[in-house]
Short mmCIF file of C-alpha atoms in Angstrom, two decimals:
data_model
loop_
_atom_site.label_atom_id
_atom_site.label_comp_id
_atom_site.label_asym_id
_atom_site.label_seq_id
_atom_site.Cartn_x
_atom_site.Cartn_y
_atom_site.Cartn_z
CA UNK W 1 2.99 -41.91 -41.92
CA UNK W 2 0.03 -41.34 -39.54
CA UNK W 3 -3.46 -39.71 -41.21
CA UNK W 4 -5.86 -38.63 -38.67
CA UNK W 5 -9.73 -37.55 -39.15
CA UNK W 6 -12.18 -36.06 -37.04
CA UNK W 7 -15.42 -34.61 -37.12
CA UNK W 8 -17.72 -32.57 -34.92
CA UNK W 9 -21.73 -31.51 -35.45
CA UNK W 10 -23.74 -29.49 -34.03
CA UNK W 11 -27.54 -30.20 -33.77
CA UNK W 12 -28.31 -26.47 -34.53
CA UNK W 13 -25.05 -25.25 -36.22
CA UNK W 14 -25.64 -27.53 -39.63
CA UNK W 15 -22.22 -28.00 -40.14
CA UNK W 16 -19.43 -30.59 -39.55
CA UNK W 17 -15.68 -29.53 -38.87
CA UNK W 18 -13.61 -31.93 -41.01
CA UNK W 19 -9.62 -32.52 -40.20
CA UNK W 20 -6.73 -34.56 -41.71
CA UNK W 21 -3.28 -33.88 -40.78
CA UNK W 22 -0.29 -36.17 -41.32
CA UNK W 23 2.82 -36.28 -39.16
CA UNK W 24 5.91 -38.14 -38.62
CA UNK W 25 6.65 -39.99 -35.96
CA UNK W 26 8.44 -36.76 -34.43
CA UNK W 27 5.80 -34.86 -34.93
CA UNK W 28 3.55 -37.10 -32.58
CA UNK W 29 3.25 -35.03 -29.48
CA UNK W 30 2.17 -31.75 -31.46
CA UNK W 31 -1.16 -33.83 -33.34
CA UNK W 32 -1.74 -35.26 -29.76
CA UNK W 33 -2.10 -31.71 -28.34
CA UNK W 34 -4.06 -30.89 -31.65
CA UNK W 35 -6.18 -33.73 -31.40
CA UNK W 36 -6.73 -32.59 -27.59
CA UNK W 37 -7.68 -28.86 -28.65
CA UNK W 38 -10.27 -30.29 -31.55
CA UNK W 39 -12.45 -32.39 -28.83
CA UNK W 40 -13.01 -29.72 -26.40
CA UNK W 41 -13.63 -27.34 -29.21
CA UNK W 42 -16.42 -30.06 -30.42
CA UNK W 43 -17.53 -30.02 -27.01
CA UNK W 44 -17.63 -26.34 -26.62
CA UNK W 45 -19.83 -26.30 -30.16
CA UNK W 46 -22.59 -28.20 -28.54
CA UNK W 47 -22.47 -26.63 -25.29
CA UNK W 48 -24.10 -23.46 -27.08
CA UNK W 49 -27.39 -25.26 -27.43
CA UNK W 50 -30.35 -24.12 -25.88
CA UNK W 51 -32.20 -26.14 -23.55
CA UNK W 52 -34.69 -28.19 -25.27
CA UNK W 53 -38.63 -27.08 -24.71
CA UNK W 54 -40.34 -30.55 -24.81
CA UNK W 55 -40.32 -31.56 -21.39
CA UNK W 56 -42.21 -28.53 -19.47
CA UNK W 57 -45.05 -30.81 -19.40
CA UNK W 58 -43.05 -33.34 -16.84
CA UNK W 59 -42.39 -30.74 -14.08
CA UNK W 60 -43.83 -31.21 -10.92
CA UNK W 61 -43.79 -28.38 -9.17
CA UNK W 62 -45.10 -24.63 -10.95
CA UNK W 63 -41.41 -23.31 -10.04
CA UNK W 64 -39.89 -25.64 -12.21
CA UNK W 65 -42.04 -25.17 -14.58
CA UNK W 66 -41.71 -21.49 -14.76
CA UNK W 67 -37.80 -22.28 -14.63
CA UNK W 68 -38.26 -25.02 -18.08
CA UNK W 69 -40.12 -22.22 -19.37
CA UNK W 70 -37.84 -19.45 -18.90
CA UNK W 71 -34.94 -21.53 -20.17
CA UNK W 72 -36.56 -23.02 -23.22
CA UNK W 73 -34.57 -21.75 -26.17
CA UNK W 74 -32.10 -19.19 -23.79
CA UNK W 75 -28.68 -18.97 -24.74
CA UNK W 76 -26.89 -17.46 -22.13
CA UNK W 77 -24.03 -16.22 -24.45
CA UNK W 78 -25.88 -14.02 -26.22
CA UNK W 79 -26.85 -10.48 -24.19
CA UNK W 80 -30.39 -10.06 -22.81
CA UNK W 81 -31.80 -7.67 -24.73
CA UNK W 82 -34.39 -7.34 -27.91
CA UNK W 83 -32.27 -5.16 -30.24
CA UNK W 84 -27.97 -5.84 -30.23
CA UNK W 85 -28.01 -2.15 -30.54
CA UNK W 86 -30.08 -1.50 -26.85
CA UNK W 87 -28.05 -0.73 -24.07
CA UNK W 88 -27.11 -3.12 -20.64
CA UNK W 89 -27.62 -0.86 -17.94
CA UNK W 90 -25.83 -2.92 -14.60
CA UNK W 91 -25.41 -1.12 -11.34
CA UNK W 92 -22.60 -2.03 -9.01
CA UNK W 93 -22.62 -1.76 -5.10
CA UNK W 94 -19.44 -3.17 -2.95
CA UNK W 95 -19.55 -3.57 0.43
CA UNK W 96 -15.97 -4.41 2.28
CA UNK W 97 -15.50 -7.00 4.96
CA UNK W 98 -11.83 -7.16 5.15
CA UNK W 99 -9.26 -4.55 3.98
CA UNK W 100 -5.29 -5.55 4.30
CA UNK W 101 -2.49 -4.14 2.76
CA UNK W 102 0.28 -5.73 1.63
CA UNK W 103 3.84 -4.27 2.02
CA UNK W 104 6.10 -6.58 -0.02
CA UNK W 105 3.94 -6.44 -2.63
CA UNK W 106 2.47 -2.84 -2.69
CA UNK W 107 -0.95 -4.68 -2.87
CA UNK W 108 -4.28 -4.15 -1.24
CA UNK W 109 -6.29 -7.72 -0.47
CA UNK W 110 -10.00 -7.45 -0.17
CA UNK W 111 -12.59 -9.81 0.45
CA UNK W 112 -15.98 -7.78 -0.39
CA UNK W 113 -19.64 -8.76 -0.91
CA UNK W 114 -20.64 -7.17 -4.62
CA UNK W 115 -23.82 -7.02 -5.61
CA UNK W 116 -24.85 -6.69 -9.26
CA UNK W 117 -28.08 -5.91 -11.13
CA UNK W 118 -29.10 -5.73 -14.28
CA UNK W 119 -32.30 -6.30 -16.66
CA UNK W 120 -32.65 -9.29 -18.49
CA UNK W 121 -35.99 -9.03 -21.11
CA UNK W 122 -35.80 -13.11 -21.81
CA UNK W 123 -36.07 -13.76 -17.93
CA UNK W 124 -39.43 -11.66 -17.27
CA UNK W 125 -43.02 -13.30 -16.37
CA UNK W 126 -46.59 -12.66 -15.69
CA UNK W 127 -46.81 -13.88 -11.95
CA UNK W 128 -50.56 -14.77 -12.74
CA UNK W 129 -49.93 -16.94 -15.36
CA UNK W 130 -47.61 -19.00 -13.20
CA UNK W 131 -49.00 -19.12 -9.64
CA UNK W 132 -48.41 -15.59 -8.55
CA UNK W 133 -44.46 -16.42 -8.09
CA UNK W 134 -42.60 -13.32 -7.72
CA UNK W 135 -38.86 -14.53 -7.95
CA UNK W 136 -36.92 -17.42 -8.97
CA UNK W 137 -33.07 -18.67 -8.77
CA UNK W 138 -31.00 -19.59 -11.42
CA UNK W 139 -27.51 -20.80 -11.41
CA UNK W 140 -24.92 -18.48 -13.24
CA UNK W 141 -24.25 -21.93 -15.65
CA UNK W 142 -27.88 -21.23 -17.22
CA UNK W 143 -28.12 -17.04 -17.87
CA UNK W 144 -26.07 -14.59 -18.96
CA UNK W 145 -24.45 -12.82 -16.51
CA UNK W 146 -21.91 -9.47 -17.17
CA UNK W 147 -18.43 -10.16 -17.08
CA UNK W 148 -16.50 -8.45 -14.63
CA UNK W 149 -12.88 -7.99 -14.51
CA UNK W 150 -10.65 -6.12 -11.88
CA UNK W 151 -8.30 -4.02 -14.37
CA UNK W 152 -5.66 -2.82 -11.78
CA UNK W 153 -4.50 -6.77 -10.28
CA UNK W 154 -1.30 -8.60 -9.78
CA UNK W 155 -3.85 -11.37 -11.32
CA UNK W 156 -6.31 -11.84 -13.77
CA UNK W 157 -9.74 -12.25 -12.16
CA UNK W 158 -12.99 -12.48 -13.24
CA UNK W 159 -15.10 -11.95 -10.65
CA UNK W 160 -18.26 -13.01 -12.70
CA UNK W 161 -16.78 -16.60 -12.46
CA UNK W 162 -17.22 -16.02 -8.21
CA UNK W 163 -21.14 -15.52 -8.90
CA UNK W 164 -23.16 -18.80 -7.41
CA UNK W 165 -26.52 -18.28 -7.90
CA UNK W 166 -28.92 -15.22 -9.70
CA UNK W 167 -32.42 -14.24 -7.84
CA UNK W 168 -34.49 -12.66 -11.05
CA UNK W 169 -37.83 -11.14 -10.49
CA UNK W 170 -40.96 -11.62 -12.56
CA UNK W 171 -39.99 -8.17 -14.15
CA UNK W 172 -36.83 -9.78 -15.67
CA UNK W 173 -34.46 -7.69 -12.93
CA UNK W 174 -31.59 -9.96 -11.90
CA UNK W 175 -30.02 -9.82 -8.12
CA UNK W 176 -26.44 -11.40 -8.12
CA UNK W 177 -24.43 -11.34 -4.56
CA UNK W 178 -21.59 -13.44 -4.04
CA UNK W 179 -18.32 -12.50 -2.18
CA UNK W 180 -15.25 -11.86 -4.13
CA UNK W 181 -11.54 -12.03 -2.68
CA UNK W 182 -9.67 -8.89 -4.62
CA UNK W 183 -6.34 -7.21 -4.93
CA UNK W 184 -5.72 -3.91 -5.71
CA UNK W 185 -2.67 -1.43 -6.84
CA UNK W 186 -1.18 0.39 -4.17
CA UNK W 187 1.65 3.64 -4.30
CA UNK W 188 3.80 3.36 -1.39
CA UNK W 189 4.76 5.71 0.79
CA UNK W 190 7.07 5.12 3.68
CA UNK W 191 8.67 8.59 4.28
CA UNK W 192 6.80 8.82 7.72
CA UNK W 193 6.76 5.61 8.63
CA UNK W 194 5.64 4.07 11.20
CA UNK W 195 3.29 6.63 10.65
CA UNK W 196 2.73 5.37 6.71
CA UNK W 197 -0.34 6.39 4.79
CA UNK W 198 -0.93 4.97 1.11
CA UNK W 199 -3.46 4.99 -0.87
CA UNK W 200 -4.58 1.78 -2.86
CA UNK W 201 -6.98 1.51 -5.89
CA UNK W 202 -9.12 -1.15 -7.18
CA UNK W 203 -10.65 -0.63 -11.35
CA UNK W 204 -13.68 -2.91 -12.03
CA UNK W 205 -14.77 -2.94 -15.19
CA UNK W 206 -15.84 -5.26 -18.84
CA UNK W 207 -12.70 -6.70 -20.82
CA UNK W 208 -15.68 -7.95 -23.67
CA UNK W 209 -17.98 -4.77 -23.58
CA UNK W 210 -17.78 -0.90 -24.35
CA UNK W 211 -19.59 0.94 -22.23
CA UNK W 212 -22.05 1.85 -25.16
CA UNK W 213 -23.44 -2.28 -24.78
CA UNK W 214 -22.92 -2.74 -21.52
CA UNK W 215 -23.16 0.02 -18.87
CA UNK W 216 -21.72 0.09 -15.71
CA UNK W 217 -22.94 2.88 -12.83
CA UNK W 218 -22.52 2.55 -9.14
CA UNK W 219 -26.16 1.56 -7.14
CA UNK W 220 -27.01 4.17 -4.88
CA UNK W 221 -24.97 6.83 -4.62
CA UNK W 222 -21.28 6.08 -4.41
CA UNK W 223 -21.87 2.24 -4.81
CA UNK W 224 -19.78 1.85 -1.46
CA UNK W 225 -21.13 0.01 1.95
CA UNK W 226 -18.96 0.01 4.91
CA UNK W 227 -20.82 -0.79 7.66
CA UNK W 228 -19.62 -4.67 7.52
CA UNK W 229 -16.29 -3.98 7.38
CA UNK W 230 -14.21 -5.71 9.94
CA UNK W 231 -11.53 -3.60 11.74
CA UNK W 232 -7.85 -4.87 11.19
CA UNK W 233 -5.45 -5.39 14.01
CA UNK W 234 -2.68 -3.40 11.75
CA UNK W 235 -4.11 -1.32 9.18
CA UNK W 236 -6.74 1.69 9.88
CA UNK W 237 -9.23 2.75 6.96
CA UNK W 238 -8.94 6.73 6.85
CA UNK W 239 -10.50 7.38 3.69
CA UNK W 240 -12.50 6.22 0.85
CA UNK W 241 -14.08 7.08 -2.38
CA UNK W 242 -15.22 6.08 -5.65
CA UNK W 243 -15.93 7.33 -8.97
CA UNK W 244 -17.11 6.76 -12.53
CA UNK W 245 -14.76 7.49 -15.25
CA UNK W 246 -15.14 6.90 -19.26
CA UNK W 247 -11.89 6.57 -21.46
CA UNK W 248 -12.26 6.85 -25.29
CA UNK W 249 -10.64 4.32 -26.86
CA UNK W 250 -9.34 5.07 -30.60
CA UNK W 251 -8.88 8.89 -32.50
CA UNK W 252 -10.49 11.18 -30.47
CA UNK W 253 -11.63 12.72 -33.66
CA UNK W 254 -13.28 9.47 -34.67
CA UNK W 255 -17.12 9.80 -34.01
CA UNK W 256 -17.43 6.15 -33.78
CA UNK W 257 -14.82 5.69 -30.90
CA UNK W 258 -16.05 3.34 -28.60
CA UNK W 259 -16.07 4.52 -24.84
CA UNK W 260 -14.47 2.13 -21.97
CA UNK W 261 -16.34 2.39 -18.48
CA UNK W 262 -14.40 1.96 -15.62
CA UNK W 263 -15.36 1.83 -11.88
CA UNK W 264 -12.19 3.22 -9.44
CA UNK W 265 -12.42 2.46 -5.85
CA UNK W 266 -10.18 4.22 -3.58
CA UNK W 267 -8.96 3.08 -0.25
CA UNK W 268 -6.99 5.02 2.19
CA UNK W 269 -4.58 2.93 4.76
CA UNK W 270 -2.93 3.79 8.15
CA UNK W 271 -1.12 1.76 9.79
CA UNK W 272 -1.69 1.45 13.52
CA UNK W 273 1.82 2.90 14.83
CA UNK W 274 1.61 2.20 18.88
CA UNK W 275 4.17 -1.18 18.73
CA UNK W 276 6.27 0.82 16.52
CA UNK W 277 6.64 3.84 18.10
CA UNK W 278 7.51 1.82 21.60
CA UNK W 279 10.33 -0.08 19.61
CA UNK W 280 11.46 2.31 17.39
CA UNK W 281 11.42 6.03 18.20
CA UNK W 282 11.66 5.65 21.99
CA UNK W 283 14.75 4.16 21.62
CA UNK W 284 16.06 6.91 19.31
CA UNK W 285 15.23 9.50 21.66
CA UNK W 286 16.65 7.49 24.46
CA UNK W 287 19.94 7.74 22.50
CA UNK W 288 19.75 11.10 21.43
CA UNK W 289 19.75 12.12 24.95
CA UNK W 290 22.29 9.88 26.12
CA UNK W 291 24.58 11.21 23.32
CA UNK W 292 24.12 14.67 25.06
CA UNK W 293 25.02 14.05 28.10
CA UNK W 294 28.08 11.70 27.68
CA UNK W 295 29.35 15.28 26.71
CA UNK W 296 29.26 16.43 30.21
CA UNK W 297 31.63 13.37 31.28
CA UNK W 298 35.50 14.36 31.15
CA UNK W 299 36.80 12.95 27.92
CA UNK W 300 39.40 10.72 30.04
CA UNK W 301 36.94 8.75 31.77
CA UNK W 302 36.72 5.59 29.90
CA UNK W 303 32.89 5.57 30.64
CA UNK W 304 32.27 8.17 27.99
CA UNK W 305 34.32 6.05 25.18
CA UNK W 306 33.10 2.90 26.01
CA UNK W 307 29.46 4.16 25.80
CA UNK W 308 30.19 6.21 22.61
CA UNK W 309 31.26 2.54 21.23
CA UNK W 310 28.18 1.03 22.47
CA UNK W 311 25.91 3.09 20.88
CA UNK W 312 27.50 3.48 17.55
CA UNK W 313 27.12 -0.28 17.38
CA UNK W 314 23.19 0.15 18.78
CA UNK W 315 22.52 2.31 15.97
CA UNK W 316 24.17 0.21 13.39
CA UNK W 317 22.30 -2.72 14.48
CA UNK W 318 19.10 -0.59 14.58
CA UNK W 319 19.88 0.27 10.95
CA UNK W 320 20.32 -2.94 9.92
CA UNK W 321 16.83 -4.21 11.17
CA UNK W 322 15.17 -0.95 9.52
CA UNK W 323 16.45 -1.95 6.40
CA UNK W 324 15.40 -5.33 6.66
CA UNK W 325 11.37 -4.15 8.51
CA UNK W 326 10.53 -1.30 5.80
CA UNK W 327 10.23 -2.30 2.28
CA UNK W 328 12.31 -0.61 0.19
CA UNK W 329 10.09 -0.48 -3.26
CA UNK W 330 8.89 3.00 -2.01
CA UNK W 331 10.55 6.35 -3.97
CA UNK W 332 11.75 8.01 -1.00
CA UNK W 333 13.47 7.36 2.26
CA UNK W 334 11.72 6.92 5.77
CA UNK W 335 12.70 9.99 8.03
CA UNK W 336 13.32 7.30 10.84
CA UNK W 337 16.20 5.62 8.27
CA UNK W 338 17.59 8.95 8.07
CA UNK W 339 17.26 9.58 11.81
CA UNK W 340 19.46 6.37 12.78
CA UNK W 341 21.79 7.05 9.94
CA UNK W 342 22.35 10.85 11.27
CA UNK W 343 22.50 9.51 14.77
CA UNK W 344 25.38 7.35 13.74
CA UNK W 345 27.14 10.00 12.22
CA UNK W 346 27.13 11.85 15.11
CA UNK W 347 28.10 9.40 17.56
CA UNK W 348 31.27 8.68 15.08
CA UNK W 349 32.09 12.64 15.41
CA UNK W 350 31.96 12.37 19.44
CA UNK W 351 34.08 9.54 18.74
CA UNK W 352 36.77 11.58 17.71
CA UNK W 353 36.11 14.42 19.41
CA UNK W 354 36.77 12.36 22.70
CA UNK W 355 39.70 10.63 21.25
CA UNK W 356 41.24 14.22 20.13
CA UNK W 357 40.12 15.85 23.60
CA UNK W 358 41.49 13.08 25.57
CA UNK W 359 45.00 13.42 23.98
CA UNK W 360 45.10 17.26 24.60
CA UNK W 361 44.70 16.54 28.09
CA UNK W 362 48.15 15.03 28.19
CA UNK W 363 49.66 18.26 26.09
CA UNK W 364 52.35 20.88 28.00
CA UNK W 365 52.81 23.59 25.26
CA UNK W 366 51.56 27.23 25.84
CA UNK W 367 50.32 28.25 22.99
CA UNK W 368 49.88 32.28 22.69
CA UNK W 369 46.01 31.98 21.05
CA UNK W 370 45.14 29.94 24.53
CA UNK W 371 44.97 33.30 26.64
CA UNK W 372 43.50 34.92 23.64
CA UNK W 373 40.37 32.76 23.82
CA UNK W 374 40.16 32.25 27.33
CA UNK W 375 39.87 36.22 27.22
CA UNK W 376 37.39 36.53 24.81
CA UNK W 377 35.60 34.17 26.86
CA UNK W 378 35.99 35.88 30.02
CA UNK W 379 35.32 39.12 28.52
CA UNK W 380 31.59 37.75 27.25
CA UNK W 381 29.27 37.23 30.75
CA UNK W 382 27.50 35.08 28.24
CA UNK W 383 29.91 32.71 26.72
CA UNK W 384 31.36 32.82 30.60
CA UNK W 385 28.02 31.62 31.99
CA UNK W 386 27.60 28.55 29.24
CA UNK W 387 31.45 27.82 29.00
CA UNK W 388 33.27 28.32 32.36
CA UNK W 389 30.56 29.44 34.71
CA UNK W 390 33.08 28.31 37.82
CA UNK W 391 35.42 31.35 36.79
CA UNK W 392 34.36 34.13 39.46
CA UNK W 393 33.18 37.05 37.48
CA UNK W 394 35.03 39.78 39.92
CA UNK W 395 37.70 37.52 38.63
CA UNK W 396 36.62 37.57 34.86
CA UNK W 397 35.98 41.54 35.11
CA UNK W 398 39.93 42.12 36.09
CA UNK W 399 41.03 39.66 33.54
CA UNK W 400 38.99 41.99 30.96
CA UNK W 401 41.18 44.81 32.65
CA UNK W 402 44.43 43.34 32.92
CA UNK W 403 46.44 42.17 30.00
CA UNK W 404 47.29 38.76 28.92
CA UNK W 405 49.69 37.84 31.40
CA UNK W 406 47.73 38.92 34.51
CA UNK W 407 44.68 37.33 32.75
CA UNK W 408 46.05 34.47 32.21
CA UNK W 409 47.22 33.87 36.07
CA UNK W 410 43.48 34.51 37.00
CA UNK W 411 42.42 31.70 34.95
CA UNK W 412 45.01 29.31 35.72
CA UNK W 413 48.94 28.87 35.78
CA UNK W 414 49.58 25.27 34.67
CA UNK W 415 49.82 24.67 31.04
CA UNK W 416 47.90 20.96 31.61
CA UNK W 417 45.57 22.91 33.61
CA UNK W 418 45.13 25.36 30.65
CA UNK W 419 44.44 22.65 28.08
CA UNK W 420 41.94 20.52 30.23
CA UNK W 421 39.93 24.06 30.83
CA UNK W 422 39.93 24.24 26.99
CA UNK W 423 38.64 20.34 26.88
CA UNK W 424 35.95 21.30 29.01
CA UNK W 425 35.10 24.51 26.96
CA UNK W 426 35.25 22.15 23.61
CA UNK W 427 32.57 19.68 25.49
CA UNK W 428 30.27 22.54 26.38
CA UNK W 429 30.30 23.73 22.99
CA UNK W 430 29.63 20.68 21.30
CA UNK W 431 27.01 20.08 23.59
CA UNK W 432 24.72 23.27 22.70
CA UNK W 433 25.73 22.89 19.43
CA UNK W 434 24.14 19.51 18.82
CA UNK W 435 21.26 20.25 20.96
CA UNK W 436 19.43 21.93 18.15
CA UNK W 437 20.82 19.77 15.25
CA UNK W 438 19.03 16.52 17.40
CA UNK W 439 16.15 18.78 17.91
CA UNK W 440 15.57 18.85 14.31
CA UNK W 441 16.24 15.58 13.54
CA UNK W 442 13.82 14.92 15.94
CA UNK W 443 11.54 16.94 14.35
CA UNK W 444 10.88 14.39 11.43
CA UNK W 445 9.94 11.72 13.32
CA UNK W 446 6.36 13.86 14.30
CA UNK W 447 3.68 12.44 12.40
CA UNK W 448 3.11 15.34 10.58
CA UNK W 449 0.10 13.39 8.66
CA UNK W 450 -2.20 12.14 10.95
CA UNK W 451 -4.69 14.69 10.34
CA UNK W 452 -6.36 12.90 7.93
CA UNK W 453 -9.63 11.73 8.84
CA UNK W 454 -12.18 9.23 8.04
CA UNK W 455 -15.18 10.68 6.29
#
């Protein structure tokens, strides 16, 4: 059996903290770790203890004396102010330097300089009582200092822990500036991408006050700065904005609900598209046109099928590398997935429409509903011009006039010969009928949002 005691005092606190716990030998790591979390809690008890006020008489210098005697008896735990019940007005003012965006993540990184003031009533001087000093700096470790947290992170930060040094003037108004690294909340959207907007948020606020003890309001007007912001190779700021917002926190029939103060910064990203574009859609439209005209090549040249082949394996790879480029924890699909994947299916159909064409070219049946449509055809001057503009039309005109046998010998009197003029009238047709279903597939690749501009 093991007894431990231990005891802690405080030179203002009056009291001793008395422990006795008994443990087994198993039990040996747990009063170790107890032990542990008993001394720094001692320590922590006299670390609350004002500075002592008997040695202003040994500074050399009036600023440390006017530091000595704005220390003497300051507790920087407890808020600056005369009355608990009085207010902590601080203003806020952020000025980005560098603004990235973070895809895997759906994160915004940003290192800022914030500034901070408030009023602190224990910190204030007559300047002619102490050499007609206007301004002094303390470190953060001495004074009280508001606690700000970034509500919206991946991380908990406090960004009061970033603060180095305070400059307070004689009137007791403290100047904090130090520069933060933050990250931010971002909703993705990669429908248009390359041409991807999002929009990212970063909350500041208190996680120990209300906003009835301690006040936050943006300094000057929006309590934004951009003019040191440093332009990034791959993300363009569009937009910003800010805003103020109070939450009630409890029954909002409760008249003593406490009110939470938040400050939202908004950020608007685009991301710089040129590269893209160049490796991406230029290619697809390169394709899409190539895909056209492989219809105007006889379907028994092997040219057309082995360049059908090599594109359907193009566009597979091309899909492959999308997938593995965007980041897929966005809620809707990027028009340039669906553009590939569309592309694909239509190479697959002229696929088999060359394979199906290529073994009618071969077939020596005279089917009745052959003359039929190459009638119809002839009889049209319009379907004749974009089908089989060779056919003379003094020729078409006395097919239109002659019945289906005469017709027929106009237009040709070899049943092979019959079915390759139908090959070639299947070709032409599935060429003007994809040229508006690629049209409108190309269509979604427009970036249809880069109207936005920066204000």
């Amino acid at each position: 059996m093991v007894y431990h005691s231990i005891k802690c005092y405080g030179s203002d606190w009056g009291r001793n903290i008395t422990f006795t716990h008994s443990t087994t030998m198993l039990s040996t790591q747990i009063t170790v770790l107890l032990l542990i979390y008993l001394l720094s809690a001692c320590v922590s008890v006299t670390g609350y203890e004002p500075l002592p006020c008997n040695n202003k008489d040994s500074a050399k210098t009036p600023t440390m004396r006017l530091k000595l005697t704005l220390l003497c008896g300051y507790d920087k735990y407890l808020r600056p102010v005369l009355h608990h019940s009085n207010k902590t007005e601080v203003k806020l003012l952020l000025g980005p330097r560098i603004i990235e965006f973070d895809d895997m993540h759906s994160s915004l990184y940003m290192k800022a300089w914030v500034t901070m003031n408030w009023n602190d009533v224990h910190l204030s001087w007559d300047k002619l009582q102490h050499d007609d000093i206007g301004s002094i700096m303390l470190d953060t470790s001495m004074i009280w200092v508001p606690d700000l947290s970034i509500y919206n992170s991946r991380q908990e930060i406090e960004l009061n822990q970033e603060v180095g040094s305070v400059a307070i003037a004689s009137s007791g108004d403290a100047y904090a500036l130090f520069t933060p690294e933050m990250t931010g909340h971002c909703v993705p959207n990669y429908v248009n991408w390359p041409y991807d907007i999002h929009k990212c948020n970063i909350t500041l606020g208190s996680k120990r006050y209300m906003g009835s003890i301690v006040n936050f309001t943006f300094f000057y007007e929006d309590g934004l700065i951009m003019q040191f912001l440093v332009p990034d190779n791959e993300w363009e700021l569009i937009d910003t904005s800010s805003s103020r917002n109070e939450s009630r926190v409890g029954p909002d029939n409760d008249t003593d609900t406490e009110i939470m103060v938040t400050l939202d910064y908004q950020f608007t990203l685009r991301r710089h598209a040129s590269v893209y574009v160049a490796s991406y859609l230029i290619p697809g439209v390169v394709i899409m046109i190539l895909s056209l005209g492989l219809l105007w090549i006889p379907s028994d040249k092997v040219e057309r099928m082995a360049i059908l082949c090599t594109l359907m394996i193009i566009q597979s790879l091309y899909l492959q590398f999308l997938a593995y480029k965007i980041p897929t924890n966005g809620d809707t699909t990027p028009y340039l997935v669906c553009y590939y994947r569309d592309c694909l299916c239509l190479t697959g159909l002229l696929i088999v429409e060359t394979l199906v064409t290529r073994s009618m070219a071969s077939w020596a049946s005279d089917p009745p509903y052959l003359q039929s449509i190459f009638q119809f055809i002839a009889g049209n001057r319009v379907l004749q011009y974009l089908l089989i503009s060779d056919i003379d039309p003094k020729n078409a005109a006395k097919l239109m006039e002659a019945g289906n046998d005469e017709g027929s010998s106009l237009v040709t009197t070899d049943q092979t010969q019959q079915w390759k003029l139908l090959i070639d009238i299947v070709n032409r047709s599935m060429f003007y009928l994809l040229v508006p279903v690629y049209l409108l597939l190309s269509l979604s690749l427009l970036p249809w949002n880069v109207s936005v501009s920066f204000n």
